[in-house]
XYZ file of C-alpha atoms in Angstrom:
468
model
C -5.539 -14.384 2.925
C -6.000 -17.880 4.225
C -9.449 -19.450 4.360
C -10.475 -21.507 7.364
C -7.595 -23.441 8.948
C -4.770 -21.139 7.824
C -1.632 -20.189 9.689
C -1.567 -17.342 12.189
C 0.496 -14.306 11.267
C 2.802 -14.699 14.251
C 2.285 -16.380 17.598
C 3.469 -13.524 19.778
C 1.015 -11.109 18.147
C -1.852 -13.479 18.869
C -0.921 -13.445 22.546
C -0.609 -9.673 22.499
C -4.085 -9.198 21.061
C -5.615 -11.711 23.432
C -4.258 -9.700 26.318
C -5.897 -6.540 24.960
C -9.300 -8.037 24.232
C -11.047 -6.281 27.124
C -12.443 -2.761 26.720
C -9.753 -0.160 27.279
C -10.398 1.915 30.394
C -10.588 5.683 30.413
C -11.608 8.007 27.619
C -9.548 8.058 24.432
C -8.691 11.541 23.209
C -10.536 12.389 19.966
C -8.357 12.822 16.875
C -9.009 15.719 14.497
C -9.553 14.197 11.019
C -8.565 17.421 9.320
C -5.010 17.247 10.684
C -1.994 14.919 10.576
C -0.667 14.279 14.082
C -1.817 17.787 14.992
C -0.530 19.471 11.815
C -2.639 20.937 9.033
C -3.093 18.709 5.977
C -1.171 20.271 3.090
C -0.522 19.174 -0.469
C 2.115 21.630 -1.568
C 5.487 20.757 -3.109
C 8.113 18.781 -1.213
C 11.872 18.970 -1.547
C 14.317 21.852 -1.560
C 12.843 25.249 -0.838
C 13.210 27.821 -3.624
C 16.487 29.746 -3.765
C 18.222 27.609 -1.128
C 22.000 27.848 -1.255
C 23.808 24.584 -1.923
C 25.288 23.147 1.283
C 28.357 22.182 -0.786
C 29.289 19.203 1.381
C 32.203 17.229 -0.074
C 31.075 13.939 -1.628
C 33.688 11.280 -2.261
C 33.319 9.857 -5.765
C 30.465 12.166 -6.708
C 29.900 13.400 -10.240
C 28.655 16.870 -9.279
C 25.249 16.121 -10.796
C 21.815 17.106 -9.522
C 21.212 13.838 -7.660
C 24.455 14.123 -5.703
C 23.696 17.773 -4.899
C 20.187 16.902 -3.709
C 21.526 14.018 -1.615
C 24.284 16.124 -0.046
C 21.791 18.871 0.784
C 19.467 16.308 2.369
C 22.323 14.978 4.492
C 23.229 18.507 5.554
C 19.630 19.145 6.593
C 19.262 15.920 8.575
C 22.546 16.617 10.340
C 21.280 20.095 11.208
C 18.249 18.451 12.836
C 20.447 16.143 14.907
C 22.826 18.911 15.968
C 19.790 20.477 17.621
C 17.989 17.383 18.906
C 20.693 14.949 20.006
C 21.854 17.306 22.796
C 18.299 18.352 23.670
C 16.848 14.826 23.842
C 19.811 12.586 24.667
C 22.320 15.023 26.179
C 24.880 14.082 23.529
C 26.623 16.311 21.012
C 26.159 15.331 17.385
C 29.424 14.755 15.543
C 29.025 15.271 11.769
C 29.617 12.297 9.503
C 33.257 11.711 8.648
C 32.481 11.116 4.983
C 29.831 11.019 2.275
C 30.253 8.727 -0.704
C 28.473 8.466 -4.042
C 28.732 5.671 -6.584
C 27.047 4.365 -9.728
C 25.792 0.794 -9.265
C 25.992 0.278 -13.032
C 29.672 1.258 -13.080
C 32.781 -0.863 -12.555
C 32.453 -0.610 -8.787
C 34.617 0.789 -6.042
C 35.319 -0.315 -2.499
C 33.511 1.322 0.412
C 33.926 -0.202 3.859
C 35.516 -3.276 2.346
C 32.669 -4.053 -0.072
C 32.351 -3.514 -3.808
C 29.600 -1.187 -5.027
C 29.282 -2.924 -8.411
C 25.595 -3.746 -8.862
C 24.763 -2.458 -5.364
C 21.449 -0.603 -5.747
C 21.352 0.675 -2.211
C 22.134 3.380 0.316
C 23.908 2.483 3.546
C 25.747 3.646 6.633
C 29.063 2.081 7.622
C 30.095 2.684 11.233
C 33.706 1.600 10.616
C 34.302 4.584 8.348
C 31.411 6.715 9.654
C 30.196 7.138 6.076
C 26.801 7.391 4.412
C 26.933 6.154 0.820
C 24.322 6.129 -1.925
C 23.783 4.847 -5.440
C 23.386 7.851 -7.730
C 23.055 5.614 -10.780
C 19.756 3.819 -10.119
C 18.360 4.007 -6.576
C 18.173 7.734 -5.864
C 17.082 8.737 -9.399
C 14.362 6.060 -9.263
C 13.057 7.331 -5.917
C 13.200 10.959 -7.002
C 11.557 10.380 -10.380
C 8.887 7.826 -9.449
C 7.921 9.004 -5.956
C 9.426 12.439 -5.405
C 12.209 14.121 -3.438
C 10.615 13.302 -0.069
C 11.287 9.609 -0.732
C 14.958 10.346 -1.436
C 15.153 12.423 1.754
C 13.636 9.552 3.734
C 16.212 7.013 2.583
C 19.121 9.265 3.578
C 17.476 10.278 6.877
C 17.129 6.564 7.649
C 20.843 5.964 7.065
C 21.782 8.909 9.276
C 19.486 7.340 11.860
C 22.014 4.506 11.981
C 24.774 7.067 12.545
C 22.739 8.411 15.467
C 22.558 4.892 16.927
C 26.335 4.631 16.639
C 26.759 7.929 18.474
C 24.367 6.791 21.191
C 26.355 3.600 21.683
C 23.768 1.070 20.509
C 25.545 -2.303 20.725
C 26.710 -3.714 17.412
C 25.074 -7.035 18.292
C 21.605 -5.424 18.438
C 19.218 -7.372 16.154
C 18.822 -5.831 12.728
C 15.067 -5.391 13.126
C 15.666 -3.115 16.136
C 18.283 -1.063 14.297
C 16.116 -0.676 11.210
C 12.897 0.279 12.951
C 14.684 2.714 15.229
C 16.126 4.304 12.081
C 12.642 4.454 10.514
C 11.411 6.112 13.698
C 14.256 8.658 13.712
C 13.337 9.408 10.093
C 9.795 10.191 11.197
C 11.083 12.550 13.893
C 13.150 14.448 11.309
C 10.189 14.737 8.944
C 8.043 16.202 11.706
C 10.646 18.983 12.071
C 10.518 19.617 8.324
C 6.703 19.496 8.195
C 6.551 22.082 10.990
C 8.526 24.467 8.765
C 11.666 24.418 10.915
C 14.062 23.313 8.203
C 15.773 26.210 6.429
C 16.423 24.037 3.373
C 13.583 21.554 2.784
C 9.821 21.459 2.859
C 7.376 18.546 2.956
C 3.603 18.519 2.704
C 1.683 16.404 5.195
C -0.538 15.060 2.433
C 1.249 14.209 -0.800
C 4.763 14.568 0.655
C 4.262 12.113 3.514
C 2.484 9.768 1.098
C 5.734 9.681 -0.882
C 7.630 8.662 2.243
C 5.143 5.966 3.259
C 5.138 4.619 -0.288
C 8.932 4.425 -0.209
C 8.773 2.407 3.025
C 6.242 0.114 1.338
C 8.500 -0.426 -1.653
C 11.577 -1.307 0.436
C 9.765 -3.583 2.900
C 10.765 -7.143 3.677
C 9.161 -9.680 1.367
C 6.206 -11.717 2.627
C 7.284 -14.602 4.827
C 10.398 -12.970 6.346
C 10.082 -13.105 10.138
C 11.058 -10.109 12.267
C 13.616 -12.301 14.053
C 15.438 -13.215 10.812
C 18.954 -11.900 10.257
C 18.833 -8.759 8.159
C 15.111 -8.141 8.742
C 14.019 -4.539 8.281
C 10.284 -4.958 8.802
C 7.211 -5.364 6.661
C 5.501 -2.238 5.368
C 2.949 -2.122 8.196
C 5.630 -2.228 10.902
C 8.011 0.151 9.119
C 5.257 2.708 8.604
C 4.261 2.294 12.266
C 7.819 3.032 13.394
C 7.974 6.112 11.156
C 4.684 7.353 12.603
C 5.926 6.825 16.184
C 8.813 9.192 15.470
C 6.677 11.724 13.614
C 4.072 11.833 16.374
C 6.153 11.371 19.541
C 9.702 12.424 18.668
C 13.139 10.779 18.908
C 12.858 9.772 22.580
C 10.138 7.312 21.539
C 12.465 5.825 18.936
C 15.127 4.908 21.494
C 12.521 2.816 23.321
C 12.199 0.438 20.380
C 13.866 -2.812 21.423
C 13.339 -6.549 20.953
C 10.596 -6.745 23.549
C 8.714 -3.769 22.128
C 8.888 -5.135 18.591
C 7.882 -8.639 19.668
C 4.817 -7.147 21.341
C 3.557 -5.261 18.282
C 5.167 -6.909 15.240
C 2.857 -8.122 12.505
C 5.703 -9.709 10.591
C 5.859 -13.479 10.559
C 6.561 -16.367 8.250
C 5.157 -19.826 7.698
C 8.355 -21.535 8.723
C 10.070 -22.606 5.506
C 11.070 -20.823 2.322
C 8.892 -23.165 0.274
C 5.871 -22.521 2.484
C 6.442 -18.768 2.258
C 6.597 -18.970 -1.525
C 3.349 -20.932 -1.633
C 1.690 -18.414 0.693
C 2.722 -15.502 -1.492
C 1.202 -17.245 -4.518
C -2.154 -17.908 -2.819
C -4.797 -15.361 -3.708
C -8.394 -15.724 -2.560
C -10.879 -14.300 -5.079
C -13.971 -12.477 -3.929
C -16.030 -13.935 -6.767
C -15.645 -17.314 -5.054
C -18.926 -18.025 -3.260
C -17.209 -19.775 -0.363
C -14.749 -16.898 0.027
C -17.621 -14.411 0.290
C -19.298 -16.658 2.848
C -16.100 -16.822 4.892
C -15.724 -13.044 4.713
C -19.290 -12.581 5.943
C -18.668 -15.045 8.775
C -15.487 -13.248 9.847
C -17.320 -9.923 9.972
C -20.193 -11.314 12.012
C -17.700 -12.877 14.396
C -15.862 -9.564 14.815
C -18.945 -7.350 15.190
C -21.892 -8.619 17.211
C -24.811 -6.602 15.851
C -28.130 -6.507 17.693
C -29.975 -5.901 14.427
C -29.889 -8.082 11.342
C -26.383 -7.951 9.840
C -26.077 -6.425 6.360
C -26.176 -8.714 3.367
C -23.699 -8.747 0.487
C -25.128 -8.340 -2.986
C -24.041 -7.438 -6.487
C -26.837 -4.886 -6.843
C -26.483 -1.310 -7.989
C -24.336 0.928 -5.773
C -26.150 3.564 -3.742
C -25.165 6.816 -2.076
C -21.633 6.827 -3.492
C -20.274 10.008 -5.022
C -16.601 9.052 -5.268
C -15.274 7.674 -8.533
C -14.489 3.999 -8.912
C -15.993 2.925 -5.578
C -16.032 -0.875 -5.723
C -18.359 -1.372 -2.761
C -21.087 0.689 -1.143
C -23.321 0.463 1.924
C -27.043 1.163 1.547
C -28.356 1.982 4.987
C -32.061 1.843 4.075
C -31.906 -1.648 2.612
C -29.022 -2.727 4.905
C -27.082 -4.078 1.942
C -23.464 -3.931 0.821
C -23.375 -3.725 -2.951
C -20.266 -5.111 -4.629
C -18.580 -4.580 -7.971
C -17.134 -8.087 -8.011
C -15.175 -7.627 -11.230
C -13.513 -4.490 -9.882
C -12.806 -6.117 -6.510
C -11.234 -9.124 -8.210
C -8.997 -6.754 -10.193
C -7.788 -4.904 -7.103
C -7.465 -8.232 -5.282
C -5.191 -9.772 -7.909
C -1.551 -8.904 -7.157
C 0.838 -8.094 -9.995
C 2.961 -10.925 -11.250
C 6.207 -10.867 -13.191
C 5.489 -9.488 -16.633
C 1.818 -8.870 -15.826
C 0.053 -5.908 -14.340
C -2.313 -6.397 -11.453
C -3.962 -4.778 -8.496
C -2.803 -4.939 -4.896
C -3.757 -8.278 -3.376
C -6.686 -10.176 -1.925
C -6.601 -8.548 1.511
C -7.021 -5.096 -0.042
C -10.250 -6.245 -1.705
C -11.531 -8.020 1.414
C -10.767 -4.956 3.556
C -12.674 -2.651 1.211
C -15.764 -4.811 1.680
C -15.158 -4.978 5.445
C -14.978 -1.182 5.574
C -18.525 -0.976 4.192
C -19.701 -3.508 6.777
C -18.353 -1.295 9.551
C -20.775 1.413 8.410
C -23.636 -0.825 9.561
C -21.818 -1.180 12.886
C -21.505 2.598 13.142
C -25.147 3.118 12.224
C -26.243 0.799 15.020
C -23.994 2.730 17.400
C -25.689 6.004 16.500
C -22.707 7.521 14.671
C -22.868 9.703 11.581
C -21.842 7.857 8.445
C -20.693 10.817 6.388
C -17.770 13.172 6.798
C -14.081 12.843 7.689
C -14.666 11.587 11.248
C -16.752 8.717 9.865
C -13.957 7.964 7.394
C -11.429 7.799 10.253
C -13.703 5.619 12.341
C -14.199 3.320 9.365
C -10.447 2.840 8.978
C -10.133 2.157 12.704
C -12.926 -0.443 12.724
C -11.523 -2.097 9.605
C -8.203 -2.350 11.423
C -9.976 -3.913 14.397
C -11.617 -6.471 12.085
C -8.162 -7.288 10.678
C -6.906 -7.951 14.219
C -9.574 -10.631 14.671
C -8.099 -12.493 11.693
C -4.733 -13.048 13.362
C -5.978 -16.516 14.227
C -9.447 -16.315 12.725
C -11.854 -19.173 12.344
C -13.186 -18.322 8.894
C -10.306 -16.228 7.499
C -6.732 -15.912 8.712
C -4.101 -13.321 7.866
C -1.172 -14.403 5.751
C 2.226 -12.674 5.680
C 1.944 -9.621 3.457
C -1.778 -9.033 3.994
C -1.353 -5.939 6.160
C 1.122 -4.551 3.650
C -1.676 -4.774 1.097
C -3.812 -2.671 3.442
C -1.039 -0.054 3.526
C -0.886 -0.037 -0.276
C -4.666 0.372 -0.547
C -4.711 3.247 1.950
C -2.061 5.093 -0.058
C -4.203 5.050 -3.209
C -6.225 8.085 -4.229
C -9.626 6.431 -3.706
C -9.010 4.301 -0.615
C -12.284 2.780 0.597
C -10.716 1.456 3.793
C -10.638 5.045 5.075
C -13.762 6.432 3.397
C -17.183 7.521 4.610
C -20.514 6.172 3.352
C -20.237 8.295 0.197
C -16.820 6.884 -0.598
C -15.001 10.108 0.291
C -11.623 9.207 1.725
C -9.462 11.040 4.226
C -7.113 13.391 2.375
C -3.884 12.268 4.079
C -2.529 8.739 3.795
C -0.726 9.225 7.116
C -4.059 9.747 8.912
C -5.650 6.739 7.174
C -2.885 4.387 8.249
C -2.791 5.788 11.786
C -6.519 5.183 12.276
C -6.307 1.643 10.853
C -3.354 0.898 13.149
C -5.282 2.224 16.158
C -8.012 -0.314 15.540
C -5.634 -3.153 14.814
C -3.399 -2.639 17.841
C -6.145 -1.888 20.370
C -7.884 -5.242 20.002
C -11.250 -3.624 20.777
C -13.770 -1.819 18.608
C -14.658 0.476 21.526
C -11.421 2.413 20.949
C -12.647 3.489 17.526
C -15.884 4.922 18.862
C -14.136 6.824 21.620
C -11.190 8.162 19.661
C -13.000 9.024 16.436
C -16.191 10.835 17.377
């Protein structure tokens, strides 16, 4: 976060939001909080279905171990999806990959597409040899062990997304940000197919399973300060998750529409201009136990939401009405107060540093407080404050508040802030997407989607119409 005269997140986004400041016409279609893009929320296992026969695809350089088998099966499944959907959506036949390659990044290295794999903790697609390659030594085991098989599936589906681009004739000179976010989007389209139960090999739950995927996108995001126009840019976590959700919700045809103009219109990824400035920005962390910071937060909320009644006050009094564990802020409707656990908020607002554990980052803490303020806004609007619809509406309004900070007068977004919101919404007890009792939406996908609705609409009216 930046206090007072900070830098805007990116100039083009500021223009985009200004253009959307008026109330959106028409009636937004309500979104069912008990579902994920129309699918039931599930928390079952993700990965290979029981008793699935090994696809037995040949893997160049593989060791025959479990990771290589899981990767080859994932590739076989994604290719099955594209054999069905490339002709149906794009009127093109899908040609299987010419080769699959496995390597150990800790080994002596081998050459794939003219590059050495020594120390290369990565997975990639090379159009010259039409090969998808992966690191079985560190990357895939780390994803599988720390996040789950859905994260491993997502990385390989992303790389095959690049193979799809090659088959569709996407020009080689296309900016990397377009290629990467199209591939994220194609990954989302594949996961929708799996979540619908259409894959004969894999399964994924729309709750825990999709959380694994979104967490993987968070972990492999661009670092704070990288601009979307930079060479090699993949996208920050907020934009990468958005692209994935476009594909999951709307299918592969939506993915092909991602181009420079589309990304410029919605991108939240921007830098401060120089590497030194970006480094300084990443080190800045505004603490909520700073009296001036709390005053600036209150000002930003009052600027975003014009309440007819007296705005709620922030206090460190005893929490009220909260049943969820570890709720760090609560809204008391009778006294019109937001009660804060400042010590807990400072902990979540302090990002981890090298060799030291930490929370998430300052924006996560600020957004949790903002989410409780939106409950006062909802109460004035006559909305219920408890239940899953209220939790969705809260996430949406918190996203709208974040949009007002793009070039805010009291607080201004810094690169990486929205990624902190993503990280907070993927935690078990996310307050950003919780009702007045602190009960959060069960699916991280739905939390992020509601927050993004509020952020991208540029109007709080959208939240009341869509989440009712």
